[in-house]
Short mmCIF file of C-alpha atoms and ligand atoms in Angstrom, two decimals:
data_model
loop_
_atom_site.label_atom_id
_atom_site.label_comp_id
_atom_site.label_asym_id
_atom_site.label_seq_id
_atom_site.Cartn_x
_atom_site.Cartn_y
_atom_site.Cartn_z
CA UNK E 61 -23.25 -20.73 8.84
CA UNK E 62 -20.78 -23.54 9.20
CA UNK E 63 -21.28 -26.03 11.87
CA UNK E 64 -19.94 -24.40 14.52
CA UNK E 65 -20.07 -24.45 18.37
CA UNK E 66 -22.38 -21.89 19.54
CA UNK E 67 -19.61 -19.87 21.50
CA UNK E 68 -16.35 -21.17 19.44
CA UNK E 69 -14.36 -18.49 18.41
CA UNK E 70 -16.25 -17.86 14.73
CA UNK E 71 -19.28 -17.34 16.26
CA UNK E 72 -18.14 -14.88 18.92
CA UNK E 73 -16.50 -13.04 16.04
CA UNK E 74 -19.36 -12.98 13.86
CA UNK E 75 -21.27 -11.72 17.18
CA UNK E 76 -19.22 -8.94 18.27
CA UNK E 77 -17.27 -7.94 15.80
CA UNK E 78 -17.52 -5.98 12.39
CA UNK E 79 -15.45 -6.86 9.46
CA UNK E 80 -13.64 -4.32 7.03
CA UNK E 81 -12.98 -5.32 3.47
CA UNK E 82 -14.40 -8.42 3.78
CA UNK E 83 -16.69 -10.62 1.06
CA UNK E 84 -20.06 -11.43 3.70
CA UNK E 85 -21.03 -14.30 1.99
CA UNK E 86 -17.71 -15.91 2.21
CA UNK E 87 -17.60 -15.32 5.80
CA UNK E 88 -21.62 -16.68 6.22
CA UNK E 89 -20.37 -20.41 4.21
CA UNK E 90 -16.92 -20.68 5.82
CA UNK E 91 -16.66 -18.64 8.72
CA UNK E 92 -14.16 -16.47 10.13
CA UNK E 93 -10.47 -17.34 10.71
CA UNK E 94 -9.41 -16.43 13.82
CA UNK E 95 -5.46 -16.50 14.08
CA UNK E 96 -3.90 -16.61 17.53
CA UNK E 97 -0.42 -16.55 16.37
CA UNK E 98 2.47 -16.92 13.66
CA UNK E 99 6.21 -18.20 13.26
CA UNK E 100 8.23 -16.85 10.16
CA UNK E 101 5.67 -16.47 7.02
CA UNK E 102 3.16 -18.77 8.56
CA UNK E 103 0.13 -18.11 10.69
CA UNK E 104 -2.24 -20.58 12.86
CA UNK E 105 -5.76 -20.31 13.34
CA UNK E 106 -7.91 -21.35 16.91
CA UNK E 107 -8.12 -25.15 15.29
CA UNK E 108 -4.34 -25.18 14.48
CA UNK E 109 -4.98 -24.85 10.87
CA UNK E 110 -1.23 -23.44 9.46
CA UNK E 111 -1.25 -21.03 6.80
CA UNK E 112 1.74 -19.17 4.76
CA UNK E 113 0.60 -16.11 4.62
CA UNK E 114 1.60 -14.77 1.03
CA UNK E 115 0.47 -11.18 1.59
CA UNK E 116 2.68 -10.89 5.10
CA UNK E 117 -0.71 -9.50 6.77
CA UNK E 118 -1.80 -6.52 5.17
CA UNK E 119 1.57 -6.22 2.68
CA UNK E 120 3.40 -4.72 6.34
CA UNK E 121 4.45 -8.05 7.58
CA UNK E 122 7.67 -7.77 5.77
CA UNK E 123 10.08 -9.51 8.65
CA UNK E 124 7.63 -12.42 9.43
CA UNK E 125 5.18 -12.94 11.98
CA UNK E 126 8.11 -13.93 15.48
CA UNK E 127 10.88 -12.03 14.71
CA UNK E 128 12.85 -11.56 18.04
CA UNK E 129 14.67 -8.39 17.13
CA UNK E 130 11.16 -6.06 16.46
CA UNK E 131 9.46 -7.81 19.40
CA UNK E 132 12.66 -6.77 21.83
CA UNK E 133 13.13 -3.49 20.58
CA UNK E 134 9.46 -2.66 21.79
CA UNK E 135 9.91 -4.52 25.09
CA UNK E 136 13.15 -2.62 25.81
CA UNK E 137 11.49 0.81 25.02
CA UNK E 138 8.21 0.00 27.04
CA UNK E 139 10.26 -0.23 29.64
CA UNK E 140 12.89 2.29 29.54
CA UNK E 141 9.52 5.06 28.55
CA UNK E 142 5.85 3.53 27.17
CA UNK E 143 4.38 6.68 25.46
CA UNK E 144 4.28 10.00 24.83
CA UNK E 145 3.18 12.63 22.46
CA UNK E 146 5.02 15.08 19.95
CA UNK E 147 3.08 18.43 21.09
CA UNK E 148 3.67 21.51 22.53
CA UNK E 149 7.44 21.56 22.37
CA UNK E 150 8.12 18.14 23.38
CA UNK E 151 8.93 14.99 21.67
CA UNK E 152 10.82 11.74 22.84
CA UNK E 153 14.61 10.78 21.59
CA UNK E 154 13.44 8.20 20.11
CA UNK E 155 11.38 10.63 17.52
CA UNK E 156 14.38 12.19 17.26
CA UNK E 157 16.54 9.39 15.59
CA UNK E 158 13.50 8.30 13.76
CA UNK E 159 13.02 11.38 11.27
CA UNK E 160 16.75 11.55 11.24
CA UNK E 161 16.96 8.53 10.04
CA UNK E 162 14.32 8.42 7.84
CA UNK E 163 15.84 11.71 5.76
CA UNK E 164 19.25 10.07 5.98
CA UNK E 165 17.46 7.18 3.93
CA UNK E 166 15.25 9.23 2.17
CA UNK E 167 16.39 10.76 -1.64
CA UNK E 168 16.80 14.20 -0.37
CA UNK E 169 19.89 16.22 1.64
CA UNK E 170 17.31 17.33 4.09
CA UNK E 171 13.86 17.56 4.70
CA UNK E 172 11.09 17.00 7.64
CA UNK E 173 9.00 13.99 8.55
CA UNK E 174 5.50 14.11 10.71
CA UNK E 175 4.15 11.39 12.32
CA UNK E 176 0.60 9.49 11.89
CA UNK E 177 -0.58 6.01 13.26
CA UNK E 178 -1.33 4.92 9.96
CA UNK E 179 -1.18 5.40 5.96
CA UNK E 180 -4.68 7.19 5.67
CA UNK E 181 -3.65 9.32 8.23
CA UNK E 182 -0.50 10.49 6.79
CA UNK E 183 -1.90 11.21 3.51
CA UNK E 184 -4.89 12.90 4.97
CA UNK E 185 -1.80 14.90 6.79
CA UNK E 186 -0.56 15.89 3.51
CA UNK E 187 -3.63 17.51 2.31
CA UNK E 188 -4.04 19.55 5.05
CA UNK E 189 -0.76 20.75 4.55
CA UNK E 190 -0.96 21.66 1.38
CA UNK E 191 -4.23 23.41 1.80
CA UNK E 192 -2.48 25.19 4.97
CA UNK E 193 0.06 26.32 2.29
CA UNK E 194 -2.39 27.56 0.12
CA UNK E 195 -4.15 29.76 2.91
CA UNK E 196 -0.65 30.90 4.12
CA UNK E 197 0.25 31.80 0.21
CA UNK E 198 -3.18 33.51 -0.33
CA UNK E 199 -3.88 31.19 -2.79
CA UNK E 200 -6.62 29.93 -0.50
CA UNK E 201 -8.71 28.13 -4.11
CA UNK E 202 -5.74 26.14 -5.01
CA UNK E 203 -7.16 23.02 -2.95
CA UNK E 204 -7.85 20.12 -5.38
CA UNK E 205 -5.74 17.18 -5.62
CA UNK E 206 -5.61 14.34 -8.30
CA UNK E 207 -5.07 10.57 -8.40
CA UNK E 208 -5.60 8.03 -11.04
CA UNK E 209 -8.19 5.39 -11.27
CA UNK E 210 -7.61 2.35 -9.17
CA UNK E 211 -5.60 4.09 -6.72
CA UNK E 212 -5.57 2.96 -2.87
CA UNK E 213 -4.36 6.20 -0.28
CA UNK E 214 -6.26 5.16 2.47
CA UNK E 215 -10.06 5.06 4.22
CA UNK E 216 -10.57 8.54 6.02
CA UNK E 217 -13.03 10.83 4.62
CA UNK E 218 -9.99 12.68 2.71
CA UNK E 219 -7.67 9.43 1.87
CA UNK E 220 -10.63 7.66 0.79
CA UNK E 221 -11.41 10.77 -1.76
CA UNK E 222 -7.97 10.29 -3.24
CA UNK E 223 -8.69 6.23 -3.27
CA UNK E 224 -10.12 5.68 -6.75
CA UNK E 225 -12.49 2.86 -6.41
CA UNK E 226 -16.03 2.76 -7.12
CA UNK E 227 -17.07 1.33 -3.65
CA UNK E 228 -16.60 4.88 -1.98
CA UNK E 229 -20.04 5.91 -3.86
CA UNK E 230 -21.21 3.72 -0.95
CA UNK E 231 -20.36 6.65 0.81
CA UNK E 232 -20.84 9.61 -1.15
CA UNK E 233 -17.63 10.21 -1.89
CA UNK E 234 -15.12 11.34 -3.18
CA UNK E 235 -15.96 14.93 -1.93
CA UNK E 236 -15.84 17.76 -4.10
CA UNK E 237 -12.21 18.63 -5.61
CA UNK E 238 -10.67 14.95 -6.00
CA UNK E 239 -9.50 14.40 -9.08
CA UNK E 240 -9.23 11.00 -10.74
CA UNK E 241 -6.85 10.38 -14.10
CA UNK E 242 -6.80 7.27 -16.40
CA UNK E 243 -5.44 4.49 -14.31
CA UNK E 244 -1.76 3.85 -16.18
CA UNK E 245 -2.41 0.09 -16.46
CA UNK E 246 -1.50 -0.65 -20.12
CA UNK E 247 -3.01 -4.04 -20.44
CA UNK E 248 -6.48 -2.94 -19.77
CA UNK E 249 -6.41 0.56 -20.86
CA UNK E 250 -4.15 0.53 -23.79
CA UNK E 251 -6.40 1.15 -26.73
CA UNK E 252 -6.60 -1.18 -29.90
CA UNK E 253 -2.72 -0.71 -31.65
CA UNK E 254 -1.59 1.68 -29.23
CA UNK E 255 2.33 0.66 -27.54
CA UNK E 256 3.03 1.29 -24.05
CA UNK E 257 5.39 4.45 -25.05
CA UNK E 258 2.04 5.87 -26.75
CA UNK E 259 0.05 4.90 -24.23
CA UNK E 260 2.25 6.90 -21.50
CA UNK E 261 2.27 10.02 -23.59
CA UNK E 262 -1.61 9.49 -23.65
CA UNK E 263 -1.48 9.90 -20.07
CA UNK E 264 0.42 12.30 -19.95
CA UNK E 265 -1.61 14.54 -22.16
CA UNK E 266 -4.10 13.88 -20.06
CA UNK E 267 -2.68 15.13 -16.98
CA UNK E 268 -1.49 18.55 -18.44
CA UNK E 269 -5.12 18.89 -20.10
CA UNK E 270 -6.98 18.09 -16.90
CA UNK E 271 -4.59 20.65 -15.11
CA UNK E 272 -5.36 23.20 -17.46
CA UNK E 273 -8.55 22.65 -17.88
CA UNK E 274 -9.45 23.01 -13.90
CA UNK E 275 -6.85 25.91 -14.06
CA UNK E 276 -3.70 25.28 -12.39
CA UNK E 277 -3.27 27.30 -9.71
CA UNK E 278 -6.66 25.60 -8.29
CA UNK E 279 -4.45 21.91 -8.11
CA UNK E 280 -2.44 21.61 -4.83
CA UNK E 281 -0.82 18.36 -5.69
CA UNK E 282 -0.51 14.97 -7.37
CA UNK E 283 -0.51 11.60 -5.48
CA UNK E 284 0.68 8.46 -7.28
CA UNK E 285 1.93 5.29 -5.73
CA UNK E 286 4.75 4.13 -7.67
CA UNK E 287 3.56 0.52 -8.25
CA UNK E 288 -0.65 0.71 -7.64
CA UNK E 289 -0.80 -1.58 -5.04
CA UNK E 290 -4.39 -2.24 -4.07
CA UNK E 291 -5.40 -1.19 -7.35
CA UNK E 292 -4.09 -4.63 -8.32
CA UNK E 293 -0.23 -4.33 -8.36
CA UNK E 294 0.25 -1.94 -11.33
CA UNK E 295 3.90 -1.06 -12.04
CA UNK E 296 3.70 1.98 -14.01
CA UNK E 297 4.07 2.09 -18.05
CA UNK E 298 7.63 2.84 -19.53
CA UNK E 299 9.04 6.39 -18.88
CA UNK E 300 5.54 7.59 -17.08
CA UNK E 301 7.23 9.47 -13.72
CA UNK E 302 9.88 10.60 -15.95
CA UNK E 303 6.72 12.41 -18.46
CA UNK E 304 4.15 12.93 -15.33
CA UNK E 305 6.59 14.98 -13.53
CA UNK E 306 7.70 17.11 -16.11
CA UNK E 307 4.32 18.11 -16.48
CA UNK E 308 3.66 18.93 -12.72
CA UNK E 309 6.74 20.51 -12.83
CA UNK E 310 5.92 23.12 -15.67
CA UNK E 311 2.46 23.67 -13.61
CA UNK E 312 4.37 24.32 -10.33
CA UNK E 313 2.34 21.45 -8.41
CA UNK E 314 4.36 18.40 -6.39
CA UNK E 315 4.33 14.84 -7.09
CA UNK E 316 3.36 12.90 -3.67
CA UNK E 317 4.87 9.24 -4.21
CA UNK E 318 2.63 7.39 -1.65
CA UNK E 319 5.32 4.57 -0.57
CA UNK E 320 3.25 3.05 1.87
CA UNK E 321 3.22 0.00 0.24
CA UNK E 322 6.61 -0.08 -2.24
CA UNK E 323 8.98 2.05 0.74
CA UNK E 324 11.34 0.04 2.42
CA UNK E 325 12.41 -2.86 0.07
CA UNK E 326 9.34 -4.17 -1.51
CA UNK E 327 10.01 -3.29 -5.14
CA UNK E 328 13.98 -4.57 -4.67
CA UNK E 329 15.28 -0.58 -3.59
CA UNK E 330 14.63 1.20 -0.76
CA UNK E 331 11.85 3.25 -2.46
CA UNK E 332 9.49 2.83 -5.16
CA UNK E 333 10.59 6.25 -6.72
CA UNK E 334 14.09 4.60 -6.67
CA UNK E 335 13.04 1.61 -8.52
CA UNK E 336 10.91 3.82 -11.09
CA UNK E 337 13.70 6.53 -11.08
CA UNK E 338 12.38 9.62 -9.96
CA UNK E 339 12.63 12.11 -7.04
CA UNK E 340 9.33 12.96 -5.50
CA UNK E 341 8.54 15.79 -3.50
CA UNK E 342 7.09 13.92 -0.70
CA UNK E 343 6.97 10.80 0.45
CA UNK E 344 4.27 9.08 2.41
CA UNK E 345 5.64 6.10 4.63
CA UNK E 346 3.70 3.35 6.89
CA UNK E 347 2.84 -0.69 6.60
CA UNK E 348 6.85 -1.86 6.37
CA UNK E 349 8.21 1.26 8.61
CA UNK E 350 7.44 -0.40 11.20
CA UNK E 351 7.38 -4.42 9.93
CA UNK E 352 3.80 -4.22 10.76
CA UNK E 353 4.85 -4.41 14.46
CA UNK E 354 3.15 -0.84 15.22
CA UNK E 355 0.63 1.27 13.85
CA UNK E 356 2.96 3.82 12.08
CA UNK E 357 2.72 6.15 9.61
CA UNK E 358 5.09 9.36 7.89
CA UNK E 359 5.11 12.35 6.03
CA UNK E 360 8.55 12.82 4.89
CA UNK E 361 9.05 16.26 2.96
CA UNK E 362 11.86 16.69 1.00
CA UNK E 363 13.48 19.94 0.75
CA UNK E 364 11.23 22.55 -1.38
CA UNK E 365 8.39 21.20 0.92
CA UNK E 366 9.80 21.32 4.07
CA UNK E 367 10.57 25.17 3.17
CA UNK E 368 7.01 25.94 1.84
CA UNK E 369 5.46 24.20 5.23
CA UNK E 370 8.30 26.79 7.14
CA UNK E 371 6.97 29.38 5.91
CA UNK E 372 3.48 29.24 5.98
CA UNK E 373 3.57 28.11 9.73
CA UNK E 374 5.63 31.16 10.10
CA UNK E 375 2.81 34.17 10.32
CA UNK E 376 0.68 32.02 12.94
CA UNK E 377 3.94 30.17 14.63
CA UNK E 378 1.95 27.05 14.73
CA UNK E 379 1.18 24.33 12.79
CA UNK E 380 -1.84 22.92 14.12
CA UNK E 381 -2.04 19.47 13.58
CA UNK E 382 -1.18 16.42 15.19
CA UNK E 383 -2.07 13.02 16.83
CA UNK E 384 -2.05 11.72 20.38
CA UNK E 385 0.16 9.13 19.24
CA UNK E 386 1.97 11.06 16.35
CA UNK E 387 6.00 9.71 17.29
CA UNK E 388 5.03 7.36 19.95
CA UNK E 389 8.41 6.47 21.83
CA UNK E 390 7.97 2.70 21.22
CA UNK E 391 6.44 3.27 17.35
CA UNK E 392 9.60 5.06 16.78
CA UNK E 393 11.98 2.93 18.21
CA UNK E 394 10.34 -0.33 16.53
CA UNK E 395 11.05 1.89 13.40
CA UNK E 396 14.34 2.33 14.08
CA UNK E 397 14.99 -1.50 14.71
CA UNK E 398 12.68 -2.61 11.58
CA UNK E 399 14.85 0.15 9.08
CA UNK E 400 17.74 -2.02 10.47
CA UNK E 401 16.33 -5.09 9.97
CA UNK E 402 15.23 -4.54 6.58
CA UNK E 403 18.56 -2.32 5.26
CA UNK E 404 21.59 -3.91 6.95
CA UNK E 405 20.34 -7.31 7.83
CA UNK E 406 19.46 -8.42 4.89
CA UNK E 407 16.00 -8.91 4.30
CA UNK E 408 16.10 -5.98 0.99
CA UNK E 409 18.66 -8.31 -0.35
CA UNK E 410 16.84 -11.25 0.09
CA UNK E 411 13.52 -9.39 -1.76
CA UNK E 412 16.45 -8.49 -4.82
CA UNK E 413 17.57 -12.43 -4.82
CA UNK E 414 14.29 -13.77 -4.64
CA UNK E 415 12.64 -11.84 -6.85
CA UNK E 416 13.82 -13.76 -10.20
CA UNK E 417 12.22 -17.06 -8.40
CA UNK E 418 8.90 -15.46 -7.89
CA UNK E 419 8.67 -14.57 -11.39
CA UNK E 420 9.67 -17.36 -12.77
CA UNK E 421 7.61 -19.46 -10.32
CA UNK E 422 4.14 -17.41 -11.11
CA UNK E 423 4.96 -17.34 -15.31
CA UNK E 424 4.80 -20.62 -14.90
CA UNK E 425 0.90 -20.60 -13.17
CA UNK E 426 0.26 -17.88 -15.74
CA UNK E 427 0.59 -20.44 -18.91
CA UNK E 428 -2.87 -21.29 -17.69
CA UNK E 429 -5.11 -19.98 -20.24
CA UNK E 430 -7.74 -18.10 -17.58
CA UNK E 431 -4.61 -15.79 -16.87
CA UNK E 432 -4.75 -12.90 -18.43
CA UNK E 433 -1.73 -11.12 -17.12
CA UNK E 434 0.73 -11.92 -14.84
CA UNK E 435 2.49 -7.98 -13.36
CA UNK E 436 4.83 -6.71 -10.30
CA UNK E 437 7.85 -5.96 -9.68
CA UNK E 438 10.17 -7.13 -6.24
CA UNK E 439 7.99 -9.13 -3.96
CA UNK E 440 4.59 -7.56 -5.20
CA UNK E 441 2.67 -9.39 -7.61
CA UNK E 442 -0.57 -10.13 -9.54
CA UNK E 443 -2.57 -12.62 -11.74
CA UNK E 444 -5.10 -11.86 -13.39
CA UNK E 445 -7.69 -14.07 -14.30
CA UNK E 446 -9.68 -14.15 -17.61
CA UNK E 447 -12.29 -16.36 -18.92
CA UNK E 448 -10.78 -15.76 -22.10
CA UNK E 449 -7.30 -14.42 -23.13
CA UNK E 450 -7.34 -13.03 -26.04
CA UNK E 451 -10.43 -10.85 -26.03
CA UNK E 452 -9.39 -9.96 -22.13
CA UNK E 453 -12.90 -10.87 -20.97
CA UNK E 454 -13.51 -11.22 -17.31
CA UNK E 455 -15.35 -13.96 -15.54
CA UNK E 456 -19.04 -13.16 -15.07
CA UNK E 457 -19.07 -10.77 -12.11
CA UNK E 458 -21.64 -13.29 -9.79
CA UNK E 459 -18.84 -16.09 -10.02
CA UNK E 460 -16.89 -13.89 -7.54
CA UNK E 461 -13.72 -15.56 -9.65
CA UNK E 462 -10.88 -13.95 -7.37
CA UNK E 463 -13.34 -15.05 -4.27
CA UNK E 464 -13.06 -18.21 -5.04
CA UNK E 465 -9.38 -18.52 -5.52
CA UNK E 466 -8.46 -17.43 -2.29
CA UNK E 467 -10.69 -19.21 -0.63
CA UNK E 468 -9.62 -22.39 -2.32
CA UNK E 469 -6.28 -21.15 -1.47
CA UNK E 470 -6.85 -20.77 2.23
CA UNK E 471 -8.13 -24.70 2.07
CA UNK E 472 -4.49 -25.55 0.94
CA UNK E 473 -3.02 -23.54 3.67
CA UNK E 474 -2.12 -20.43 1.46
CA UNK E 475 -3.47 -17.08 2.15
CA UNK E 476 -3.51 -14.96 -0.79
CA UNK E 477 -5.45 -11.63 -2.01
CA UNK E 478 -8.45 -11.46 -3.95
CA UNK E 479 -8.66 -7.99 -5.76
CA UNK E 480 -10.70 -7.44 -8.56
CA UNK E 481 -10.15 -10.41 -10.60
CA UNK E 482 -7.12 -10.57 -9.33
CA UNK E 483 -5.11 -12.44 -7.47
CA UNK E 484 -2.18 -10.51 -5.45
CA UNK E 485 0.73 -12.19 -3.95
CA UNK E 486 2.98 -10.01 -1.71
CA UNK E 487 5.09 -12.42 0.56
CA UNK E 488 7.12 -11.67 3.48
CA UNK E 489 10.75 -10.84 2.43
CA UNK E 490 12.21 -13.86 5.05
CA UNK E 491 10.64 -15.94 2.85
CA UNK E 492 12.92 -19.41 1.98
CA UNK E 493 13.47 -20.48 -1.62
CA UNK E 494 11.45 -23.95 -0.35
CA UNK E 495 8.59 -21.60 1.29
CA UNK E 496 8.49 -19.26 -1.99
CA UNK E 497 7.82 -22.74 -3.79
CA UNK E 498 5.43 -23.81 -1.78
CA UNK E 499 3.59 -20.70 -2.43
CA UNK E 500 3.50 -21.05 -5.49
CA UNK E 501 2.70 -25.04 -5.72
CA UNK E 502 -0.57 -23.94 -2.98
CA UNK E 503 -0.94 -21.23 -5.63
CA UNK E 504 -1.31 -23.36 -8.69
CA UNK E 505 -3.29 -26.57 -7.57
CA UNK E 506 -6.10 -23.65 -6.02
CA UNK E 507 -6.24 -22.12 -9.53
CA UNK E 508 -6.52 -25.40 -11.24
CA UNK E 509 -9.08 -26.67 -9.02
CA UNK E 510 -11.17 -23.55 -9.48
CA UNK E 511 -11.01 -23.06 -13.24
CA UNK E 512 -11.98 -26.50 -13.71
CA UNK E 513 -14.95 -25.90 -11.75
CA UNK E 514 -15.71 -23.41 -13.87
CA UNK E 515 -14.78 -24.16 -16.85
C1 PLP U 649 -2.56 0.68 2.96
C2 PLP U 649 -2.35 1.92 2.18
C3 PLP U 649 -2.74 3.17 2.67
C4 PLP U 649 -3.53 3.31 3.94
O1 PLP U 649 -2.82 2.91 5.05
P1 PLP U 649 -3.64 2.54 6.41
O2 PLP U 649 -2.55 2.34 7.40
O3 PLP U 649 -4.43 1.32 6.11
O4 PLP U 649 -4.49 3.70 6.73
C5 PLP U 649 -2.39 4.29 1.95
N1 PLP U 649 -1.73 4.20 0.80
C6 PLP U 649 -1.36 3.02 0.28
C7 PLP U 649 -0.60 2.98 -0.99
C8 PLP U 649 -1.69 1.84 0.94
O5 PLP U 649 -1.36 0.66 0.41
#
């Protein structure tokens, strides 16, 4: 433990509270950072530490941490009407403009949205409903669903079976019938000779061998995020949603693009699936919905969906599902105001201007030889870091490489992501040109200082 008072505010944490996601042994040298409040991209700790927070929170933070519009759009509906449900018949207006809104933004003529509190939630929502469909359709076998290696959908016992990452063994999962394909990231699963056109038909060989293999009327759908996001930021190989969903197509089961990190301007469009050019069947909505500023999440179904959800609720004339807070009045209407926010004042446009300076401002840190890739798209990023290029070899696993980096970074006032041994950056999109340079001058003298150390 640090020196620390005994009831400062890092000790009461490390009393009281547990941490998610978090590396202990960092926390037992260093301590906890305990952040009482934030202006634009930057956020301040109990000791008045500042920090520019390059992954705007948890990637959601996309309007910056005091912006006055969110915070009085929430004020002005807590007082006109503070909560409510979406149950029984009744919903508030607020829900109303929300999903219209959403489908009026959304690739599709029409469609239907349902409402979660948060990303693992909505794509937990998604299963059920297809597995609803496939009891309605008498197809009650056709409940397994695939992902690909790598991929994040959420933490719930479901959403955690579609997240791809060995740490859910900690838990047993994933349960039976979760499905997990190649993870499409060419520079570290491209074979020896093989180009990134080969390498997506690969894939996609893959996918219509796994779905005949299980049989496909026993698959109820694909999930992909468009970029990977806690996988590492992995845009996808050349022409992959183009192949992938000609495949699902032919085998009559829907492509689920889980947006809940690339929807609403982080990749430079409104949608991932925009960016990548495709039309999913679904989309699954949450972190920059709502800015961050409430715990939001969406299932938006496009058309065919929509109709096959009709239908099966039809025979029973329910659809039994739902949260207490599923279109909270104040959820939607910060929603409503962050859509706004991010569509018609600006802040996409600033992600599509700024975008060419990130890039340019990270190839530079990745002439370092312990990078082994620099990849993203928009205002989602990653660097990888090597102990040797060429061969791709990783730093030994106990030098907690990616640890170490952000750590270092949070010294110089920079929080960034360690993930894998990677390194993500994901700023807020109200970041300034002189801010996005200070990122990435933080950026560069942490990654110096730590691959001298171990060099
Ligand atoms: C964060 C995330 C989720 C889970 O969202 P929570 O709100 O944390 O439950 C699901 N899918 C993707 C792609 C995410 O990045």
């Amino acid at each position: 433990m640090p020196p620390q008072a005994a009831n400062s505010w890092e000790a009461r944490a490390e009393e009281f509270s547990l941490y998610g996601f978090t590396d202990l042994p960092s926390i037992r040298e260093r301590g906890t950072v305990v952040v009482t409040h934030g202006e634009g991209p930057y956020i301040f700790d109990t000791n008045g530490k500042k920090y520019l927070d390059s992954n705007s929170g948890l990637w959601n933070m996309v309007a910056g941490f005091d912006h006055p519009g969110l915070a009085e759009a929430a004020k002005t509906q807590y007082d006109r009407f503070p909560g409510y449900h979406a149950f029984f018949g009744r919903m508030s207006d607020q829900t109303v403009e929300l999903s219209e809104r959403l489908i009026g933004v959304s690739p599709w003529e029409r469609g239907k949205v349902f409402y979660t509190n948060s990303g693992s939630e909505a794509n937990d929502t998604m299963v059920k409903m297809l597995w609803f469909m496939a009891q309605a359709e008498g197809t009650p076998h056709k409940r397994k669903i695939l992902t690909r290696g790598n991929a994040y959908h959420g933490v719930t016992a479901v959403s955690a079976s579609m997240t791809a990452k060995p740490y859910n063994s900690a838990f047993g999962l994933p349960l039976p019938g979760f499905i997990h394909l190649t993870c499409p990231h060419f520079w570290r699963e491209g074979a020896a000779g093989e180009t990134e056109s080969e390498f997506t038909t690969r894939l996609t060989a893959e996918l219509d061998h796994v779905i005949t293999h299980e049989g496909a009327d026993t698959i109820a759908g694909f999930f992909a995020e468009p970029v990977l996001g806690a996988g590492g930021v992995i845009p996808p190989p050349a022409g992959y949603f183009q192949m992938i969903q000609a495949v699902l197509r032919k085998h009559g089961i829907p492509l689920i693009s889980d947006e809940v990190i690339c929807g609403f301007g982080r990749t430079g469009n409104v949608w991932g699936c925009e960016t990548y050019g495709f039309v999913p069947d679904v989309i699954i909505s949450s972190k920059a919905l709502t800015a961050g500023y409430f715990p939001m999440g969406a299932v938006m179904l496009g058309p065919d969906m929509a109709d096959r959800l009709q239908a099966a609720i039809d025979p029973i004339e329910e659809f039994p599902h739902g949260f207490t807070a599923s279109g909270h009045p104040v959820g939607c209407a910060v929603a409503l105001k962050a859509i706004d926010v991010v569509l018609k004042e600006g802040l996409m446009e600033m992600v599509r201007a700024g975008a060419g300076r990130m890039e340019a401002g990270l190839r530079e840190i990745a002439q370092h030889p312990n990078i082994g890739e620099l990849r993203g798209v928009g205002y989602m990023w990653a660097l990888e870091a090597v102990r040797d290029r060429d061969g791709k070899v990783p730093f030994e696993g106990h030098l907690s490489v990616s640890e170490r980096i952000a750590n270092t970074c949070t010294d110089h006032g920079l929080i960034c992501r360690p993930l894998g041994q990677s390194v993500v950056l994901c700023p807020p999109f109200i970041l300034s040109d002189g801010q996005m340079d200070e990122m990435c001058e933080k950026l560069e003298a942490a990654l110096r200082q730590v691959f001298a150390e171990l060099a």
